[in-house]
Amino acid sequence: MASDGGSCALISPCAFSPRSHQYLALSTQDGRLRLWDTLSNTLYQEYVPSAHLSATCTCLAWGPCRTIKDGPQRKKRKSEGAPHSDQLDLLALGTAAGTVLLYSTVKGQLHSKLDGGHDSKVNCVRWHPENNCLYSCSDDSHIVEWDLQTGKVKCKWKADKCAVSCLCLSPDGKMLLSAGQTIKMWDLETKEVYRRFTGHATAVSTLCFTTMRPPTHDTEGLYFLSGAAHDRLLSVWQVRSDGKDKNAVLSFTLTDEPIYVDLAVSQSKDEAVKLVVVCKDGQMHLYEHVLNGRCKKPLSPSCSVQVASPGSVGDGLPRPVPILAAALTMDKQALLLAYGSGLQPVIERTTLNAGETHVCLVRDIQASLTFRTETTFTKVKTPTVKADAKLLVPGLPGHSAPIKSTPLEIKRKPGSDTKEMSIEERLGVIDLSPTEGRKEVHKGGLPLQTDSFAVLLVQGLESSDSNILNKVFQTRKEVLIKKTVARLPIPAVLPLVQELTKRMQGHPYSGVLMVRWLKAVFTFHASYLSTLPSLMSQLGVLYHMIESRVKMFHKLSRLHGKLYLLITQIAAIDKSQSVAELDQTAKLVYEEDSSEEEEEGSGDEMLAEEEDSDHWEEEEVKEVSGWSKKEEGDGEEHSDEEMNIENKLNGDSDLEPDNESEEE
């Protein structure tokens, strides 16, 4: 029997070990490698690469069952003993940075690092069944053949014009399949294309040979299958010597695109091929068919398997559980299923009834995880405590000790008749308004301490009283929240986180208040939470909820930035246009008086102008007369005497001064 041996083009790459399927290798989304023991259903090993966040694992593949030596000069210790030829040793991991990591399962550490071959993300890695070689393909459209003895590139060639998404080696190691825009079959000796196959519109995610190569090394009768993204068909191709193999000979119908394939290779033409396919929707399909030429009608699965949980106690509705991987056992009569979460999967061996076409396995995942946690913690030795010893800590980490709350004690003056307040009265007098700088005071006039909030919170968590919890969670004071969480008993931390997670799933407005409490919990109780074995399952819902809510934040931020730039540019253009245009409106308007006042004003102005003109004329006359008087001053005396003589001769008497002026 042979299997796909690896996983590529998956959200979480995973693969069962070949032959006995003793281990399940699974890479998480943060780049961690985890090996699970399929027999005990427990974590066997965990490896965290140094660059697991920046260079996450994109694909993985188990090596053949043999031991690879470190080098010819290395001397073995006596404790190591003789090498085992059937021992699983190496696991190849392709990363997003273009490197290939070889992890040793025997040593439990990194064996070597292969770099310098790819410039982009590694999409698929495949081992040669016989030679000490490894093949990898990448987005840089190249295929690299690695020499594992030297850790260097043995051969590198360009396989396509675009990214090469998948690889597959023939069982005899003579032929290599690569998938880019088209599927190509390469002769590994000459590195030349032997055949080309077309038929997929999207990237091919699955390639696998279904039959052994004939002993005569003739390609006639060699079959392989392929599956692509967003394609609900698995196509089977036949390699023919006459070259008439352009189209698929048959196809298998699926419910969704394939993510994991395992099959039992047929040794002869009359032997049926058993095929197990896990789809993206979480279902598994089993096929059994004898490959004998073309089949026009697509083949349906002989059996479909789906896993579901019984549901909660309230509704009782079963919920589907996704299947991560599936494999056929050595005897081909049973199945090995891995389902549930990628962080902590559940591995189960099951036998299917041949007469059933659809099987639904109802499994309680929470109960199985709880049982595994309890069995794990039975190995931890709990210290014995004497009866007369006094514990200063409410509980030991990892133990569910009962929450014991101390009642609120109010100091009373001696002789006072004040009775102790009930919880309802305490809630009524607590003032949780956002006004700062004001102390909470009850009826007796004494301020409430921060311990009261911690006591009320513990009582609300124990009794699941929503009224008490609502009153406590409505506070907005950061100092009060921090002090309350800091004084919270250790066993009440996890119930508080569960209650906050439940409330955050409700109205989005409640998340604003709950985030403050979660921040305080992780700040003060992170050391305790890190010691819990079920932390991943407890915080898984919270993590996925936060991740889904902030998924669109980056895109919305980019959209906000673009809109802000657009609005500012429009405002700047409008402002420049308004400045460029001249303002035709008058800044100051002067209104004159009525028409009569205008006429009077005009008459006065005319008179003033005439007076001014007369004044200027008089000044001119005075100036001219002044110059003439100076010139004629001497002659006037002689003319006066002559005039007097003539007047006497004519008989004229002397005139009076007044009359003389009138005659003049």
XYZ file of C-alpha atoms in Angstrom, residues 41-564:
524
model
C -4.004 9.841 20.796
C -1.480 12.048 22.602
C 1.092 14.639 21.596
C 4.403 12.922 20.854
C 6.686 15.802 19.834
C 6.475 19.509 19.132
C 8.966 21.587 17.185
C 8.930 25.377 16.920
C 11.194 26.712 14.126
C 13.166 29.860 14.845
C 11.299 31.742 12.099
C 7.926 30.065 12.567
C 6.010 33.369 12.355
C 7.724 34.895 9.312
C 8.384 31.597 7.475
C 5.373 29.415 8.216
C 5.120 25.834 7.036
C 3.346 25.556 3.675
C 3.753 21.819 2.979
C 5.221 18.695 4.556
C 6.077 15.123 3.556
C 7.296 12.044 5.413
C 10.531 10.464 4.262
C 10.861 6.769 3.469
C 11.504 4.322 6.294
C 15.276 4.480 6.532
C 18.002 6.201 8.527
C 20.094 8.929 6.888
C 23.654 9.290 8.147
C 24.982 12.661 9.192
C 28.335 12.141 7.412
C 31.089 9.629 6.765
C 33.370 11.057 9.487
C 30.877 10.799 12.313
C 31.592 8.069 14.865
C 28.687 6.382 16.559
C 28.469 5.867 20.264
C 28.023 2.513 21.836
C 24.661 3.560 23.229
C 23.269 4.190 19.754
C 23.688 0.584 18.659
C 23.113 -0.670 15.156
C 20.956 1.381 12.790
C 17.401 0.283 12.046
C 16.588 0.182 8.360
C 12.832 0.506 8.887
C 12.989 3.450 11.263
C 11.239 6.704 10.452
C 13.736 9.494 10.593
C 13.162 12.623 8.538
C 10.219 14.876 7.858
C 10.535 17.542 5.154
C 8.899 20.935 5.719
C 8.519 23.564 3.002
C 8.309 27.162 4.200
C 6.951 30.425 2.868
C 10.487 31.869 2.772
C 11.655 29.379 0.106
C 13.659 27.090 2.425
C 13.206 23.390 3.174
C 13.636 22.106 6.749
C 14.481 18.478 7.569
C 13.227 17.489 11.011
C 14.503 14.327 12.680
C 11.823 12.452 14.607
C 14.460 10.208 16.228
C 16.499 13.086 17.631
C 13.518 15.374 18.153
C 15.320 18.355 16.628
C 16.181 20.008 13.332
C 18.425 17.808 11.196
C 19.414 20.286 8.462
C 18.224 23.282 6.509
C 18.164 23.389 2.702
C 18.315 26.881 1.248
C 19.528 28.591 -1.890
C 17.223 26.708 -4.222
C 14.029 28.777 -4.298
C 13.308 32.484 -4.280
C 9.656 32.193 -3.307
C 7.206 30.060 -1.329
C 7.658 26.299 -1.483
C 4.406 24.674 -2.604
C 5.231 20.967 -2.425
C 8.025 18.578 -1.343
C 8.377 14.912 -2.356
C 10.891 12.193 -1.470
C 12.489 9.846 -3.949
C 11.541 6.263 -3.029
C 15.049 4.866 -3.552
C 17.720 7.514 -4.044
C 18.825 9.883 -1.326
C 17.096 12.828 -3.031
C 14.312 15.273 -2.336
C 12.278 17.263 -4.872
C 10.579 20.603 -4.259
C 8.614 23.111 -6.338
C 7.877 26.771 -5.747
C 6.124 29.878 -6.989
C 9.305 30.781 -8.874
C 8.269 28.145 -11.516
C 11.329 25.943 -10.799
C 11.818 22.365 -9.612
C 14.839 21.656 -7.412
C 16.456 18.282 -6.832
C 18.305 18.239 -3.484
C 21.204 16.017 -2.502
C 20.604 15.147 1.142
C 24.157 13.971 1.758
C 25.644 17.373 0.972
C 22.544 19.494 1.604
C 23.033 21.338 -1.688
C 21.143 21.691 -4.957
C 21.841 18.754 -7.253
C 19.767 19.958 -10.194
C 17.388 22.829 -10.887
C 15.250 23.451 -13.943
C 12.328 25.610 -15.001
C 9.167 23.560 -15.189
C 6.538 26.086 -16.268
C 5.870 29.723 -17.098
C 3.920 30.217 -13.867
C 4.068 28.773 -10.348
C 4.446 25.010 -9.935
C 1.855 23.949 -7.382
C 2.287 20.192 -6.939
C 4.674 17.256 -7.505
C 4.424 13.466 -7.497
C 6.967 10.688 -8.083
C 6.158 7.364 -9.687
C 6.478 4.272 -7.464
C 9.659 3.187 -9.260
C 11.183 6.674 -9.110
C 11.676 7.018 -12.867
C 8.994 9.578 -13.686
C 7.997 12.871 -12.071
C 4.667 14.684 -12.365
C 4.515 18.469 -12.000
C 1.474 20.716 -12.136
C 1.480 24.353 -13.229
C -0.717 25.632 -16.015
C -0.593 22.083 -17.376
C 0.377 18.699 -15.951
C 3.748 17.514 -17.223
C 5.415 14.140 -16.882
C 9.216 14.376 -16.702
C 11.862 11.744 -17.343
C 14.177 12.130 -14.352
C 17.193 10.795 -16.218
C 17.084 13.341 -19.028
C 14.964 16.044 -17.297
C 12.807 16.270 -20.424
C 9.036 16.371 -20.786
C 7.600 12.971 -21.646
C 3.869 13.848 -21.735
C 1.582 16.860 -21.288
C -1.948 16.740 -19.861
C -4.527 19.551 -19.847
C -7.956 19.723 -18.293
C -7.903 21.849 -15.108
C -8.836 25.541 -15.122
C -7.473 26.264 -11.629
C -4.294 25.401 -9.732
C -3.754 21.665 -9.249
C -3.558 20.761 -5.560
C -3.374 16.938 -5.712
C -1.258 14.558 -7.793
C -0.922 10.854 -7.086
C -0.083 7.689 -9.042
C -2.735 4.991 -8.722
C -0.961 1.993 -10.289
C 2.500 0.482 -10.240
C 4.642 0.731 -13.318
C 4.733 -2.548 -15.280
C 7.890 -4.655 -14.953
C 8.705 -4.041 -18.633
C 9.013 -0.299 -17.818
C 6.392 0.402 -20.447
C 4.195 3.404 -19.705
C 1.140 1.623 -21.090
C -1.327 1.052 -18.265
C 0.110 3.698 -15.910
C -2.648 5.750 -14.229
C -2.559 8.827 -12.025
C -5.192 11.161 -10.574
C -5.320 14.925 -10.125
C -7.497 17.385 -8.248
C -7.664 21.164 -8.461
C -8.835 24.034 -6.292
C -12.555 24.871 -6.498
C -13.082 21.652 -8.480
C -15.507 18.961 -7.342
C -14.030 16.235 -9.506
C -10.982 13.997 -9.225
C -9.699 13.243 -12.717
C -7.901 9.991 -13.585
C -5.418 10.005 -16.469
C -3.924 7.123 -18.413
C -0.426 7.278 -19.874
C -0.437 5.631 -23.277
C 2.437 4.864 -25.561
C 0.607 6.122 -28.658
C 0.264 9.602 -27.143
C -3.569 9.607 -27.242
C -3.899 10.603 -23.588
C -4.917 14.258 -23.785
C -8.149 13.842 -21.803
C -9.024 12.126 -18.524
C -10.352 8.590 -18.786
C -12.665 8.833 -15.759
C -13.533 11.065 -12.810
C -14.767 10.769 -9.219
C -17.484 13.101 -7.924
C -16.850 15.078 -4.727
C -18.870 17.363 -2.472
C -16.082 19.976 -2.368
C -12.476 20.448 -3.457
C -10.075 17.763 -2.177
C -7.604 18.601 0.604
C -6.238 15.163 1.534
C -5.897 11.961 -0.526
C -4.760 8.485 0.486
C -4.976 5.349 -1.638
C -3.903 1.736 -1.915
C -1.979 1.308 -5.156
C -3.089 -1.629 -7.255
C -0.423 -4.194 -8.060
C -2.141 -5.605 -11.154
C -4.740 -4.633 -13.718
C -7.467 -6.768 -12.115
C -6.993 -5.337 -8.616
C -9.307 -2.534 -7.569
C -7.931 0.761 -6.358
C -9.163 1.935 -2.951
C -9.213 5.685 -2.641
C -9.935 7.869 0.405
C -10.560 11.589 -0.195
C -11.163 14.283 2.440
C -12.960 17.369 1.116
C -12.847 20.949 2.255
C -16.369 20.750 3.696
C -15.160 18.213 6.280
C -16.564 15.034 4.708
C -14.662 11.900 3.717
C -15.455 9.746 0.666
C -14.353 6.199 -0.077
C -14.027 4.882 -3.631
C -13.245 1.419 -4.994
C -12.846 0.886 -8.731
C -10.913 -1.280 -11.170
C -9.028 0.921 -13.623
C -9.680 -0.539 -17.035
C -9.830 2.143 -19.702
C -12.280 4.955 -20.241
C -15.482 5.473 -18.250
C -17.831 8.210 -19.460
C -20.013 8.513 -16.354
C -18.475 10.050 -13.205
C -18.185 7.582 -10.348
C -19.909 8.267 -7.034
C -18.377 7.275 -3.688
C -19.171 3.867 -2.313
C -19.331 5.317 1.203
C -19.318 8.821 2.686
C -18.363 9.498 6.295
C -19.216 12.564 8.364
C -18.497 13.310 12.036
C -20.919 15.300 14.194
C -21.123 16.333 17.833
C -24.270 15.650 19.896
C -24.759 19.382 20.512
C -25.414 21.269 23.686
C -27.846 20.232 26.373
C -30.298 23.020 25.577
C -30.938 22.603 21.855
C -29.675 19.061 21.269
C -28.916 19.780 17.618
C -25.904 17.905 16.232
C -23.121 20.025 14.806
C -20.707 18.882 12.079
C -17.077 18.267 13.035
C -14.561 18.643 10.184
C -12.372 15.696 9.231
C -8.749 16.789 8.828
C -7.167 13.644 7.359
C -7.959 9.983 6.692
C -5.901 6.942 5.759
C -6.385 3.255 5.029
C -4.826 0.779 7.428
C -2.375 -1.926 6.401
C -5.103 -4.523 5.933
C -7.250 -2.063 3.894
C -10.268 -2.965 6.021
C -10.291 -0.082 8.484
C -9.883 3.677 8.403
C -7.827 6.045 10.497
C -9.613 9.379 10.987
C -8.302 12.647 12.398
C -11.036 15.185 13.111
C -11.754 18.217 15.229
C -9.430 21.161 15.756
C -5.988 21.433 14.229
C -4.572 22.459 17.604
C -5.779 19.295 19.347
C -7.199 16.735 16.915
C -8.956 13.510 17.837
C -7.601 10.364 16.132
C -9.831 7.304 15.827
C -9.725 3.927 14.104
C -13.032 2.764 12.688
C -14.343 -0.066 10.548
C -16.989 0.696 7.958
C -19.872 -1.515 6.926
C -19.783 -2.328 3.223
C -23.562 -2.010 2.885
C -23.825 1.562 4.179
C -23.427 4.398 1.686
C -23.480 7.189 4.242
C -22.170 7.001 7.793
C -22.505 9.723 10.417
C -20.288 9.262 13.466
C -21.589 11.102 16.531
C -18.690 11.926 18.823
C -18.520 14.121 21.919
C -15.260 15.997 21.349
C -15.410 17.925 24.617
C -15.712 14.736 26.638
C -12.795 13.127 24.835
C -10.615 16.194 25.315
C -11.540 16.337 29.008
C -10.656 12.681 29.431
C -7.305 13.230 27.733
C -6.602 16.196 29.991
C -7.458 14.239 33.120
C -5.316 11.275 32.098
C -2.449 13.599 31.367
C -2.665 15.262 34.741
C -2.718 12.008 36.644
C 1.038 11.897 36.032
C 1.509 15.109 37.971
C 2.236 14.542 41.637
C 0.070 16.733 43.851
C 1.712 17.714 47.150
C 0.004 16.402 50.262
C -1.258 19.066 52.642
C -1.850 18.440 56.326
C -5.231 19.148 57.855
C -3.935 21.747 60.294
C -1.967 23.624 57.613
C -3.216 27.009 56.481
C -3.148 27.729 52.750
C -2.344 31.276 51.708
C -3.373 30.649 48.061
C -7.034 29.861 47.286
C -6.093 26.958 45.008
C -3.239 25.214 43.250
C -2.705 25.938 39.522
C -4.562 23.445 37.372
C -6.955 22.267 40.110
C -10.601 23.237 40.268
C -10.789 24.205 43.909
C -14.121 25.545 45.153
C -14.390 29.304 45.193
C -14.756 30.519 48.740
C -15.830 34.122 49.034
C -15.402 36.125 52.208
C -18.441 38.188 53.191
C -18.166 41.950 53.167
C -17.439 43.249 56.628
C -18.451 46.814 57.462
C -16.784 48.450 60.405
C -19.326 49.730 62.898
C -18.941 52.056 65.757
C -19.467 50.516 69.176
C -23.053 50.815 70.299
C -24.504 51.346 66.810
C -27.617 49.395 65.795
C -26.714 49.271 62.085
C -27.417 45.838 60.595
C -25.349 44.170 57.901
C -26.549 45.092 54.411
C -27.843 42.429 52.053
C -26.513 41.913 48.528
C -29.579 43.609 47.022
C -29.063 46.677 49.214
C -25.374 46.787 48.307
C -26.178 46.689 44.597
C -28.745 49.424 45.031
C -26.369 51.848 46.688
C -23.388 51.224 44.368
C -22.909 54.164 42.023
C -21.305 52.942 38.798
C -21.607 56.196 36.871
C -18.553 57.316 34.852
C -18.102 60.424 37.039
C -14.579 60.303 38.385
C -13.367 61.643 41.646
C -16.505 60.612 43.546
C -16.556 57.834 46.133
C -19.324 55.253 46.442
C -21.187 55.691 49.710
C -23.854 53.449 51.213
C -26.639 54.351 53.629
C -24.405 54.259 56.664
C -22.111 56.899 55.162
C -19.072 54.580 54.817
C -17.338 54.318 51.412
C -17.430 50.908 49.697
C -14.023 49.287 49.246
C -12.670 47.579 46.098
C -13.037 44.222 47.849
C -16.802 44.526 47.499
C -16.527 44.385 43.712
C -14.359 41.271 43.877
C -16.798 39.618 46.311
C -19.815 40.536 44.184
C -18.064 39.319 41.031
C -17.244 35.963 42.619
C -20.807 35.575 43.905
C -22.202 36.450 40.492
C -19.964 33.881 38.787
C -20.915 31.176 41.277
C -24.661 31.809 41.075
C -24.694 32.882 37.401
C -26.754 35.886 38.447
C -26.943 38.225 35.470
C -28.094 41.183 37.598
C -24.987 41.098 39.762
C -22.696 40.603 36.781
C -24.354 43.423 34.837
C -23.850 45.845 37.715
C -20.178 44.906 38.058
C -19.343 44.817 34.330
C -20.898 48.235 33.662
C -18.117 50.119 35.403
C -15.784 52.136 33.191
C -13.139 53.070 35.734
C -9.805 51.532 34.776
C -8.417 51.712 38.316
C -11.455 49.973 39.778
C -11.344 47.214 37.155
C -7.640 46.562 37.729
C -7.971 46.407 41.499
C -11.002 44.113 41.286
C -9.267 41.664 38.934
C -6.066 41.769 40.969
C -7.951 40.732 44.142
C -9.932 38.026 42.370
C -9.333 34.446 43.648
C -7.354 32.183 41.302
C -10.148 29.587 40.736
C -12.477 32.363 39.568
C -10.184 33.557 36.768
C -11.174 30.958 34.166
C -14.953 31.307 34.810
C -14.501 35.062 34.428
C -12.802 34.610 31.056
C -15.616 32.306 29.904
C -18.260 34.800 31.025
C -16.485 37.660 29.240
C -16.192 35.569 26.062
C -19.904 34.784 26.217
C -20.819 38.441 26.604
C -18.523 39.544 23.777
C -20.413 37.279 21.400
C -23.551 39.323 22.001
C -24.089 42.964 21.123
C -20.998 44.681 19.683
C -21.366 47.545 22.170
C -20.735 45.158 25.040
C -17.332 44.347 23.588
C -16.072 47.827 24.485
C -16.611 47.133 28.177
C -15.582 43.471 28.117
C -12.238 44.197 26.441
C -11.180 46.277 29.443
C -11.861 43.373 31.781
C -10.039 40.915 29.503
C -7.045 43.212 29.351
C -6.891 43.339 33.132
C -7.277 39.544 33.415
C -4.416 38.846 30.991
C -2.269 41.466 32.701
C -2.582 40.131 36.254
C -3.252 36.403 35.700
C -1.231 35.528 32.568
C 1.145 33.319 34.553
C -1.717 31.241 35.921
C -3.479 30.916 32.560
C -0.284 29.713 30.904
C -0.166 26.731 33.275
C -3.596 25.432 32.251
C -3.399 22.428 29.887
C -6.762 23.224 28.288
C -5.893 26.843 27.567
C -6.025 26.424 23.787
C -9.507 24.921 23.860
C -10.726 27.433 26.443
C -9.486 30.481 24.539
C -10.092 29.069 21.064
C -13.569 30.601 20.777
C -12.293 33.971 21.961
C -9.357 33.877 19.556
C -11.489 33.024 16.509
C -14.091 35.630 17.444
C -11.494 38.401 17.758
C -9.799 37.284 14.562
C -13.076 37.368 12.622
C -13.941 40.825 13.951
C -10.595 42.402 13.091
C -10.336 40.604 9.765
C -11.688 43.591 7.837
C -9.927 46.219 9.949
C -6.900 46.426 7.665
C -9.024 46.852 4.549
C -11.248 49.404 6.253
C -8.182 51.361 7.381
C -6.871 51.452 3.839
C -10.283 52.568 2.571
C -10.441 55.262 5.268
C -7.034 56.560 4.237
C -7.977 56.689 0.561
C -11.250 58.477 1.282
C -9.460 60.967 3.546
